[in-house]
mmCIF file of C-alpha atoms in Angstrom:
data_model
loop_
_atom_site.group_PDB
_atom_site.id
_atom_site.type_symbol
_atom_site.label_atom_id
_atom_site.label_comp_id
_atom_site.label_asym_id
_atom_site.label_seq_id
_atom_site.Cartn_x
_atom_site.Cartn_y
_atom_site.Cartn_z
ATOM 1 C CA LYS A 1171 259.441 214.252 26.355
ATOM 2 C CA LYS A 1172 258.973 210.505 26.003
ATOM 3 C CA GLU A 1173 255.556 210.468 27.656
ATOM 4 C CA PHE A 1174 253.939 213.754 26.561
ATOM 5 C CA ASP A 1175 253.618 215.789 23.368
ATOM 6 C CA SER A 1176 253.834 219.081 25.260
ATOM 7 C CA VAL A 1177 254.600 220.213 28.780
ATOM 8 C CA ILE A 1178 253.911 223.808 29.801
ATOM 9 C CA PHE A 1179 255.798 225.537 32.615
ATOM 10 C CA ASP A 1180 254.281 228.698 34.037
ATOM 11 C CA SER A 1181 256.689 231.201 35.543
ATOM 12 C CA PRO A 1182 256.641 234.633 37.154
ATOM 13 C CA PRO A 1183 257.042 237.655 34.868
ATOM 14 C CA ILE A 1184 260.559 237.766 33.469
ATOM 15 C CA GLY A 1185 261.061 241.418 34.354
ATOM 16 C CA ILE A 1186 260.405 240.863 38.060
ATOM 17 C CA VAL A 1187 262.492 237.831 39.012
ATOM 18 C CA SER A 1188 265.107 235.715 37.275
ATOM 19 C CA ASP A 1189 263.176 232.411 37.669
ATOM 20 C CA ALA A 1190 261.629 232.801 34.227
ATOM 21 C CA ALA A 1191 265.006 233.340 32.557
ATOM 22 C CA ILE A 1192 266.447 230.262 34.279
ATOM 23 C CA ILE A 1193 263.448 228.084 33.368
ATOM 24 C CA SER A 1194 263.433 229.324 29.762
ATOM 25 C CA ARG A 1195 266.965 227.984 29.231
ATOM 26 C CA ALA A 1196 265.832 224.486 30.195
ATOM 27 C CA VAL A 1197 262.877 224.236 27.793
ATOM 28 C CA ASP A 1198 262.483 223.948 24.012
ATOM 29 C CA GLY A 1199 260.781 227.308 23.651
ATOM 30 C CA ALA A 1200 259.133 230.213 25.422
ATOM 31 C CA ILE A 1201 255.796 231.907 24.834
ATOM 32 C CA LEU A 1202 255.602 235.506 26.011
ATOM 33 C CA VAL A 1203 252.324 236.507 27.667
ATOM 34 C CA VAL A 1204 251.619 240.207 27.182
ATOM 35 C CA GLU A 1205 248.835 242.106 28.936
ATOM 36 C CA SER A 1206 246.922 244.363 26.542
ATOM 37 C CA GLY A 1207 247.068 248.006 27.536
ATOM 38 C CA LYS A 1208 249.602 247.395 30.308
ATOM 39 C CA THR A 1209 252.800 245.923 28.845
ATOM 40 C CA SER A 1210 254.653 248.649 27.027
ATOM 41 C CA ARG A 1211 256.283 248.118 23.665
ATOM 42 C CA ARG A 1212 259.560 249.232 25.242
ATOM 43 C CA ALA A 1213 259.325 246.566 27.979
ATOM 44 C CA LEU A 1214 258.444 243.881 25.433
ATOM 45 C CA LEU A 1215 261.436 244.797 23.241
ATOM 46 C CA LYS A 1216 263.730 244.764 26.297
ATOM 47 C CA ILE A 1217 262.515 241.323 27.400
ATOM 48 C CA THR A 1218 262.719 239.948 23.852
ATOM 49 C CA LYS A 1219 266.309 241.174 23.571
ATOM 50 C CA LEU A 1220 267.173 239.675 26.976
ATOM 51 C CA LEU A 1221 265.779 236.289 25.926
ATOM 52 C CA LYS A 1222 267.533 236.422 22.554
ATOM 53 C CA ASN A 1223 270.856 237.177 24.276
ATOM 54 C CA ALA A 1224 270.256 234.163 26.529
ATOM 55 C CA ASN A 1225 269.668 231.987 23.410
ATOM 56 C CA VAL A 1226 266.049 231.349 24.385
ATOM 57 C CA ASN A 1227 263.819 230.169 21.529
ATOM 58 C CA VAL A 1228 260.791 232.508 21.639
ATOM 59 C CA ILE A 1229 258.101 230.563 19.779
ATOM 60 C CA GLY A 1230 255.273 233.022 20.163
ATOM 61 C CA THR A 1231 253.449 235.763 21.990
ATOM 62 C CA LEU A 1232 250.058 235.556 23.656
ATOM 63 C CA LEU A 1233 248.096 238.799 24.076
ATOM 64 C CA ASN A 1234 245.631 238.621 26.943
ATOM 65 C CA LYS A 1235 243.031 240.874 28.580
ATOM 66 C CA ILE A 1236 241.897 242.370 25.280
ATOM 67 C CA SER A 1237 238.903 244.657 25.632
ATOM 68 C CA ALA A 1238 235.649 243.419 24.090
ATOM 69 C CA ALA A 1239 235.420 246.902 22.519
ATOM 70 C CA MET A 1240 238.257 245.863 20.181
ATOM 71 C CA LYS A 1241 235.897 243.456 18.433
ATOM 72 C CA GLY A 1242 236.916 242.861 14.862
ATOM 73 C CA TYR A 1243 240.570 243.768 15.329
ATOM 74 C CA TYR A 1244 242.884 241.174 13.830
ATOM 75 C CA TYR A 1245 246.615 241.008 13.154
ATOM 76 C CA TYR A 1246 248.883 238.129 12.286
ATOM 77 C CA GLY A 1247 252.611 238.549 12.109
ATOM 78 C CA GLN A 1248 255.967 237.024 12.823
ATOM 79 C CA THR A 1249 258.928 238.470 14.698
ATOM 80 C CA SER A 1250 262.395 238.019 13.318
#
């Protein structure tokens, strides 16, 4: 923290192995990476609840692999 503004740790998916949950407790915040069309809303809610119960600070969500056909789609929101 003294030498860098930000350090990013990449981890395996949290639903597959516990490495991500262990790492997330040692950092200031976690960003969830969600695959468009593959990650279900149910799975995302389950993982979010798991992280919240572990007192992990979820600072955002990144949606990747969005189809180019979704051009023009835009949404901005905040989770509570």
